[in-house]
Structure formats: C-alpha cells, structure tokens
CSV table of C-alpha atoms in Angstrom, one decimal:
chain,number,residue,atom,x,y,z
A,6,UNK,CA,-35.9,24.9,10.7
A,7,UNK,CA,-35.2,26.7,7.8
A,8,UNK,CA,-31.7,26.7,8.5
A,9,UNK,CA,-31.8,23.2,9.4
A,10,UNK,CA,-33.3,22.9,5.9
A,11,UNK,CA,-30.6,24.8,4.1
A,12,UNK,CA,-27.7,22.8,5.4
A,13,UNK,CA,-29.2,19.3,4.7
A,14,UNK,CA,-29.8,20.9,1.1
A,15,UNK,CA,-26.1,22.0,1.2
A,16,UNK,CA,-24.8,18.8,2.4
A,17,UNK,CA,-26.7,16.6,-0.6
A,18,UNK,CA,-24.8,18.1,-2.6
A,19,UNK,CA,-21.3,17.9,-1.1
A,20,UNK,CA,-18.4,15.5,-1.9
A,21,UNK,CA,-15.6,13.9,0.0
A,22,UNK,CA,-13.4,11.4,-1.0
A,23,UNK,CA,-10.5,9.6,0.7
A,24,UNK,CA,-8.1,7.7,-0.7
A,25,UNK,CA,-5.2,5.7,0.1
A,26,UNK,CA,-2.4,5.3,-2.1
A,27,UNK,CA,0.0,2.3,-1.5
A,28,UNK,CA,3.1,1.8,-3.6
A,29,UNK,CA,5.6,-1.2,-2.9
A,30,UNK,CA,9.0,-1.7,-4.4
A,31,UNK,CA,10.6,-5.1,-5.0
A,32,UNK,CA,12.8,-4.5,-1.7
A,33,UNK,CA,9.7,-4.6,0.2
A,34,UNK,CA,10.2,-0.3,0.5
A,35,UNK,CA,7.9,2.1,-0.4
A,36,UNK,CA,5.2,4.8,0.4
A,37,UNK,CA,1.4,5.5,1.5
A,38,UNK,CA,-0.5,8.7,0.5
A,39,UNK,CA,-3.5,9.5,1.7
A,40,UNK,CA,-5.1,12.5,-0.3
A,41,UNK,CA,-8.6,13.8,1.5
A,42,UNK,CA,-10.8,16.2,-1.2
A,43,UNK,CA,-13.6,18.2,0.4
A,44,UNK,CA,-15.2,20.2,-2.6
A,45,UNK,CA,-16.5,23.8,-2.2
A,46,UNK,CA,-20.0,22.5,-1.0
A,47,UNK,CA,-18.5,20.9,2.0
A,48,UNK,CA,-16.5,23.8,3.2
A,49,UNK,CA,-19.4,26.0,2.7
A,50,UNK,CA,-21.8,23.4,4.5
A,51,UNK,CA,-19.0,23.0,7.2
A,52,UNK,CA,-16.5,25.8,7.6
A,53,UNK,CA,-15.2,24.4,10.7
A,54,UNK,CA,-13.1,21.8,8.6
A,55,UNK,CA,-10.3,23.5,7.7
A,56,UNK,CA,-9.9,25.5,10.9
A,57,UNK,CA,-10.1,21.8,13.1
A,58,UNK,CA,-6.9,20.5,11.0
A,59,UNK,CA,-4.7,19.3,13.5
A,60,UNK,CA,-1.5,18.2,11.4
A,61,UNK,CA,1.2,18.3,13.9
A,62,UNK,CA,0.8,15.5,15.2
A,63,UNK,CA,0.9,14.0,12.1
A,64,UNK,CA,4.1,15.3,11.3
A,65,UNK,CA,5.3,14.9,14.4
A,66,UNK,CA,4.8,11.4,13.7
A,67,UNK,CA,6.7,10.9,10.1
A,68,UNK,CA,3.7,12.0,7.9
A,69,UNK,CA,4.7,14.6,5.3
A,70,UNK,CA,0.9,16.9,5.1
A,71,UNK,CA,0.3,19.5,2.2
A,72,UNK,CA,-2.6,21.8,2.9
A,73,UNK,CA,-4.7,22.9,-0.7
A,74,UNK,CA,-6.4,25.6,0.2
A,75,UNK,CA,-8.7,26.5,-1.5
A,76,UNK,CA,-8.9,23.9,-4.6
A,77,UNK,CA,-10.3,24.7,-8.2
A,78,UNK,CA,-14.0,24.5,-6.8
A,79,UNK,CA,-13.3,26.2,-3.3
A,80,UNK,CA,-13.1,23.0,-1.6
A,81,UNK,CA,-9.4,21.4,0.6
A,82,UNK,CA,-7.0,19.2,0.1
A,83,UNK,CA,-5.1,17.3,2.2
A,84,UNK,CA,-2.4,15.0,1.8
A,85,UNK,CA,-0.7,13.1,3.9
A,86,UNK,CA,3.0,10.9,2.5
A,87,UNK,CA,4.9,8.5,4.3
A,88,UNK,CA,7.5,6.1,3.4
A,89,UNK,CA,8.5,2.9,4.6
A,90,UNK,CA,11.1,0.7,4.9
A,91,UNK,CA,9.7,-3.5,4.9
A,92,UNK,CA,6.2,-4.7,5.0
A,93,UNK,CA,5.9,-4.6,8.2
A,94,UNK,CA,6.0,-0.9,8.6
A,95,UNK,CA,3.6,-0.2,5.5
A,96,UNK,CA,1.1,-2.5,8.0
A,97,UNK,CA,2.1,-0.3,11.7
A,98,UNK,CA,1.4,3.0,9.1
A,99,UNK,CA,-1.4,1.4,7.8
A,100,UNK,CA,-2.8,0.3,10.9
A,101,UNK,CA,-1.9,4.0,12.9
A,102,UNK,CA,-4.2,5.9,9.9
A,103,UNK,CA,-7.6,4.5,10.1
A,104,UNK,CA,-7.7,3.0,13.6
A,105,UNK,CA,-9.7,-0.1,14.7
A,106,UNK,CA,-12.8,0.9,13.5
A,107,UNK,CA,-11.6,3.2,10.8
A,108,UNK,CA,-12.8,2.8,6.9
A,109,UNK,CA,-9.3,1.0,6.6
A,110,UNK,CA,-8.7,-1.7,8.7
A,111,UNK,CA,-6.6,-4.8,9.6
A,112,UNK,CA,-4.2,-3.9,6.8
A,113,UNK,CA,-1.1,-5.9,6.3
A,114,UNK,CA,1.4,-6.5,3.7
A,115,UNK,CA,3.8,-9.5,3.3
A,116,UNK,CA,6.6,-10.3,1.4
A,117,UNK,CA,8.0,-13.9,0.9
A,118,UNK,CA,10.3,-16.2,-1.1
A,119,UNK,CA,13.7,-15.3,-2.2
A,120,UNK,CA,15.5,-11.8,-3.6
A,121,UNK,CA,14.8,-12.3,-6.9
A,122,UNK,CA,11.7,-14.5,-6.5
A,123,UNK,CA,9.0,-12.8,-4.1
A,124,UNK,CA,5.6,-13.2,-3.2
A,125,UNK,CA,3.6,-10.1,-2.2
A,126,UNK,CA,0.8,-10.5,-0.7
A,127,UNK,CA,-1.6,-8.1,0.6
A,128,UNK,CA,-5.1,-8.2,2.9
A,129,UNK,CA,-7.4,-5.6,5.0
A,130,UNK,CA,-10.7,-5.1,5.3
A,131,UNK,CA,-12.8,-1.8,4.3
A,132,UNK,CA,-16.3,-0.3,5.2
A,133,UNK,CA,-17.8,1.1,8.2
A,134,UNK,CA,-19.7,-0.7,9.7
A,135,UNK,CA,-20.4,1.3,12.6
A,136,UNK,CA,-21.2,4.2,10.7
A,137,UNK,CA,-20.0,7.8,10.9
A,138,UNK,CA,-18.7,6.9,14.7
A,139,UNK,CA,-15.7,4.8,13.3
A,140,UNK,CA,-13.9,8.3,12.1
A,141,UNK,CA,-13.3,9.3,16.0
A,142,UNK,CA,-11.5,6.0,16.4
A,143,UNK,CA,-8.5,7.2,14.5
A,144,UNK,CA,-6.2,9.7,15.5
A,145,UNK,CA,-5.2,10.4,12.0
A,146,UNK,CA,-8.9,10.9,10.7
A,147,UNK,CA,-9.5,13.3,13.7
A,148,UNK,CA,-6.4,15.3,12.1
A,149,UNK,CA,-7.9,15.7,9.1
A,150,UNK,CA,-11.6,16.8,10.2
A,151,UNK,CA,-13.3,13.7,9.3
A,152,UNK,CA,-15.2,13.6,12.7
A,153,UNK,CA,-16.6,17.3,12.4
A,154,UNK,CA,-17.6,16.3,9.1
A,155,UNK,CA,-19.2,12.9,10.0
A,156,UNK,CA,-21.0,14.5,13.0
A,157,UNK,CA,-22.6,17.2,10.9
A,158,UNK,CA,-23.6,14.3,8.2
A,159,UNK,CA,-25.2,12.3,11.7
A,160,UNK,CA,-27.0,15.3,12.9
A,161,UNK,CA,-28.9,15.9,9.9
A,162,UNK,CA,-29.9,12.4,8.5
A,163,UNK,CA,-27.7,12.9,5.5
A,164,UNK,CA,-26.9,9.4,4.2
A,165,UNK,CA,-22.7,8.7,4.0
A,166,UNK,CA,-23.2,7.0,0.3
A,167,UNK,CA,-24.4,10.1,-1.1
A,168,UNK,CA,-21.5,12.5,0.1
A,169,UNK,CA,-18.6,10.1,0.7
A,170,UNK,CA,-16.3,8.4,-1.0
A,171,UNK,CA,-13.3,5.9,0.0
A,172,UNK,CA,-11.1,4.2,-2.4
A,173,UNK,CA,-7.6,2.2,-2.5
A,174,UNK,CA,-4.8,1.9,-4.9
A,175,UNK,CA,-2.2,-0.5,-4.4
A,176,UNK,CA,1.1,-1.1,-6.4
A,177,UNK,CA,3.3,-4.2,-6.3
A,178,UNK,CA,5.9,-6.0,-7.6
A,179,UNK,CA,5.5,-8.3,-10.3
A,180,UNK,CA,2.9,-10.2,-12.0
A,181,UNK,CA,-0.7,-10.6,-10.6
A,182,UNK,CA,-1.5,-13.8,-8.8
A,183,UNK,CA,-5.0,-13.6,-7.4
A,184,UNK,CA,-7.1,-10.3,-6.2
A,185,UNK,CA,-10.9,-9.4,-5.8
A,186,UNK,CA,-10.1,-6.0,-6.6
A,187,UNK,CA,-9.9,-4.4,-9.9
A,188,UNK,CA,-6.9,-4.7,-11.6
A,189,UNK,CA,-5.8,-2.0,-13.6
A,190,UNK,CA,-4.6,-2.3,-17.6
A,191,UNK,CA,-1.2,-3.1,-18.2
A,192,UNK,CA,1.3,-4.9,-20.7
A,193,UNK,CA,2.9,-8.3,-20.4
A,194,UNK,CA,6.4,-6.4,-19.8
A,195,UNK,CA,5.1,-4.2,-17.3
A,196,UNK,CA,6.8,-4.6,-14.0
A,197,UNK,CA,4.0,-3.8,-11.2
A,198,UNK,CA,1.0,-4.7,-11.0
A,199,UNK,CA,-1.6,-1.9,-10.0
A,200,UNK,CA,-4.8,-2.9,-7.8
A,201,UNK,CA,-8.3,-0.8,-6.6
A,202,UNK,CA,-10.9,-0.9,-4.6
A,203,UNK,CA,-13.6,1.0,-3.7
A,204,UNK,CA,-14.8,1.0,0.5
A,205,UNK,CA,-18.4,0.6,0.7
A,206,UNK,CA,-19.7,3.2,3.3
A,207,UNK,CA,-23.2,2.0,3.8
A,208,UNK,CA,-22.4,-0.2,6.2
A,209,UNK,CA,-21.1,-3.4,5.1
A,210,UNK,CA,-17.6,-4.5,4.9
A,211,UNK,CA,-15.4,-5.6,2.1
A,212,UNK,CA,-12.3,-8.2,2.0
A,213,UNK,CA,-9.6,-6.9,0.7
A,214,UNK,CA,-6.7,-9.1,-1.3
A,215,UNK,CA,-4.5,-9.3,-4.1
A,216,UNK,CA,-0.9,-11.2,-4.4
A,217,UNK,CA,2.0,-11.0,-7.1
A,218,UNK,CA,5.1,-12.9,-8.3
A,219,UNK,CA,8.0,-10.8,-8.8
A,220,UNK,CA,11.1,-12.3,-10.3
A,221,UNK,CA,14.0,-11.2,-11.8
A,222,UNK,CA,14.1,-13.6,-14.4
A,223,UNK,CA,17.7,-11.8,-15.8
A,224,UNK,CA,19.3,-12.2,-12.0
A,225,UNK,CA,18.1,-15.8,-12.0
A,226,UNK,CA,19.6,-17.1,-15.0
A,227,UNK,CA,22.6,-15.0,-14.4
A,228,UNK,CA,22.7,-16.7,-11.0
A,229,UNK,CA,22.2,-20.6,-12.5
A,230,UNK,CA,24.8,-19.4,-14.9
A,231,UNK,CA,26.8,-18.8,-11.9
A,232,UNK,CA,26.4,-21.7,-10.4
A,233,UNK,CA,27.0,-23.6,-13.4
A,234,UNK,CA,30.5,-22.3,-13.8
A,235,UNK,CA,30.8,-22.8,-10.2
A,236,UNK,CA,30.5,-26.4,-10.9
A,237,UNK,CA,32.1,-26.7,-13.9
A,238,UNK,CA,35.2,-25.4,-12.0
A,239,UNK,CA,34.8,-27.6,-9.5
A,240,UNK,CA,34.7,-30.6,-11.5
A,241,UNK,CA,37.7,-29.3,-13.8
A,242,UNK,CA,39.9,-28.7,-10.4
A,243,UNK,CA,38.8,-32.3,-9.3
A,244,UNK,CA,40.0,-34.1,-12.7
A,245,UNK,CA,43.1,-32.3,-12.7
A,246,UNK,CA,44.0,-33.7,-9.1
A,247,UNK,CA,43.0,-37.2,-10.3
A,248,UNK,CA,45.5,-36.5,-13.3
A,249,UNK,CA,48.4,-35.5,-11.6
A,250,UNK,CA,48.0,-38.0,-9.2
A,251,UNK,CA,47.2,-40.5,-11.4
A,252,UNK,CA,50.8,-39.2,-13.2
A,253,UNK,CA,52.5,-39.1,-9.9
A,254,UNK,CA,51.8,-42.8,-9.4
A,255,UNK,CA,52.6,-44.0,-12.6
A,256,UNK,CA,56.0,-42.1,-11.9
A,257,UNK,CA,56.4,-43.5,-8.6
A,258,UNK,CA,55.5,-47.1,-10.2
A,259,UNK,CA,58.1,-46.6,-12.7
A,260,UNK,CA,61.0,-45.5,-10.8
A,261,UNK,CA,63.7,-48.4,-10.0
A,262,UNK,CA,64.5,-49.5,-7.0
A,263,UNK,CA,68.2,-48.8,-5.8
C-alpha cells in the first residue's frame, strides 16, 4: 500500500508532453517531428520506458529517431523526423503516427489553386476520448512507450490532465485565411504563417483547422508581363501581315497589263 502510495505521489508530479511539429513548403514538401519529453519524475516513476523503446520499426519505416538520454532533469527524449514529398503523404505519415484512436487523428493536408497561387488547407481532430486506451492503437505511440506509461497512469487513478501534455505546431505557406488555432506573431512580409494547438486530454475532442494564401505576387506579375508581351507580339506580327499584304495588293493593282 505504501508503495502503491509512493508511485501515485511520484506520478503527480511527472510530466510528459508530445508534440507534433508540421512544416509545409510552397511545393507542398516538407517534414513532421514528433519530439516526446518524459522528465526525471517519469523515468523514476516508470523505469520501464526507456528500456520498451522499440524504434526500429520506426526507422525501418522512414522515421529518422534521436534517443536523449538522460535530459537536463534526468528525464528522455525522443524524436522522431520525417519528410515528405505532397500533401498527401504529410496526411499517410500523419495518419501512420497516432492511429485511429490516437491523440492525433483524421489529419489531412491539401493544397489547391495554381503554382504561384495556392491554397493550404489543413484539418484533424485531437483529444482522447477514449482515454489512456487510445495510445495502444498506434504503432508508433507503442514505439515510443506511451502505452507502459498510460497503463501505469490507469492503474493508479492518476488523472492524464495533470501529467500529460499534447500540442501541435503547424507551418504553411502564405498568408493566414481562417484557423481556430492560435496563430503565432508575425510581420506583414513574413512568408509562412505559423499555427498551434493544444490536444485536450480529458476526454473531449477538439477540431482542428487553419487555411493560407500563398502567392508569389513577383512570379505573377512577371507572368502577366509575359503574357502581355506575348500579345503585344502577336498583334505587331498580325499588322505587319496586313501591311505587306495590303502593299502587295496595291502593287499588284498598280501593275499594267501587257
């Protein structure tokens, strides 16, 4: 019992924090990190953590994975990089990390319009609303010893909102649109626009969205310019036809007869 007690009194006071890092490029390229902090308190409350890692897999799969061990405070690190090359990766990667029922879920990431005029648009959903069971739906959370964790949390009444933390940062193209998140400070000349969120982990669910504009307002007048001349040279090629055959008929009209 009195161990029992200890470990609850170890746990209150333990810390993890997940958080996904999504950066988007105006091709539509770019990369996901995933950085999982367990302070010194966690490892102490559940040494098994860092032994469970099961990063091969991971690897094995594309994901680049850094082990911090320990941190400043005795804790782990983990984290996890991976780049892609469209939107619709960034959404298979995103939807291979956190599983079904995972605190990330339903991600996807669109890009529309033209080269130098696109729409990004981004949506998912965060929260767990089945509690600490949604970790063992995700192969990727297993890797990183969220479920030892989250089964040690279950077993002893711990509450998730007191030792976990899940947040998301997004970056994309352009100028910001629309977004429930929080958008972060920037300057009228910046190029990206960065979002966050944090997951609420007492069991509700959150919406996740925000949208951009990105144009390249230099490539678009450079193209109009373009097309301008284009035309102009059209037009010039097309009166100069209708003057020399405009001359060639008055010639024609003036030449005698024999």
């Amino acid at each position: 019992m009195c161990g029992a007690a200890l470990m609850l009194l170890m746990l209150s006071a333990c810390q993890v924090q997940i958080s996904a890092d999504i950066n988007v490029t105006e091709n539509g390229s770019g990369q996901v990190t995933v950085v999982v902090i367990a302070d010194g308190a966690t490892l102490r409350a559940a040494p098994e953590l860092v032994d469970s890692l099961q990063l091969d897999d991971l690897r094995d799969a594309g994901w680049t994975a850094t082990v911090q061990n320990p941190t400043a405070d005795g804790g782990a690190g983990i984290t996890l990089v991976h780049d892609f090359n469209s939107p619709n990766e960034a959404t298979v990667l995103l939807t291979e990390l956190s599983g079904p029922r995972g605190p990330l879920r339903d991600f996807v990431l669109e890009r529309t319009g033209r080269t130098n005029d696109s729409t990004f648009t981004f949506t998912g959903v965060g929260g767990l609303p089945d509690g600490t069971s949604g970790f063992a739906d995700s192969e990727a959370l297993v890797a990183l010893s969220a479920a030892p964790f989250a089964a040690t949390i279950e077993g002893l009444g711990v509450r998730l909102t007191d030792v976990l933390q899940v947040s998301v940062r997004l970056t994309l193209p352009g100028e910001p649109l629309d977004t429930n998140g929080t958008l972060a400070a920037r300057e009228n000349d910046d190029l990206v626009s960065t979002f966050e969120w944090q997951v609420p982990v007492d069991g509700s669910e959150l919406t996740l969205s925000a949208s951009t504009r990105d144009r390249d307002v230099s490539a678009m007048i450079a193209g109009w310019i373009a097309r301008a001349v284009f035309a102009v040279m059209i037009l010039a090629a097309a009166l100069a036809l209708i003057y020399i055959a405009t001359v060639v008929s008055r010639r024609t009209r003036s030449t005698p007869s024999s």
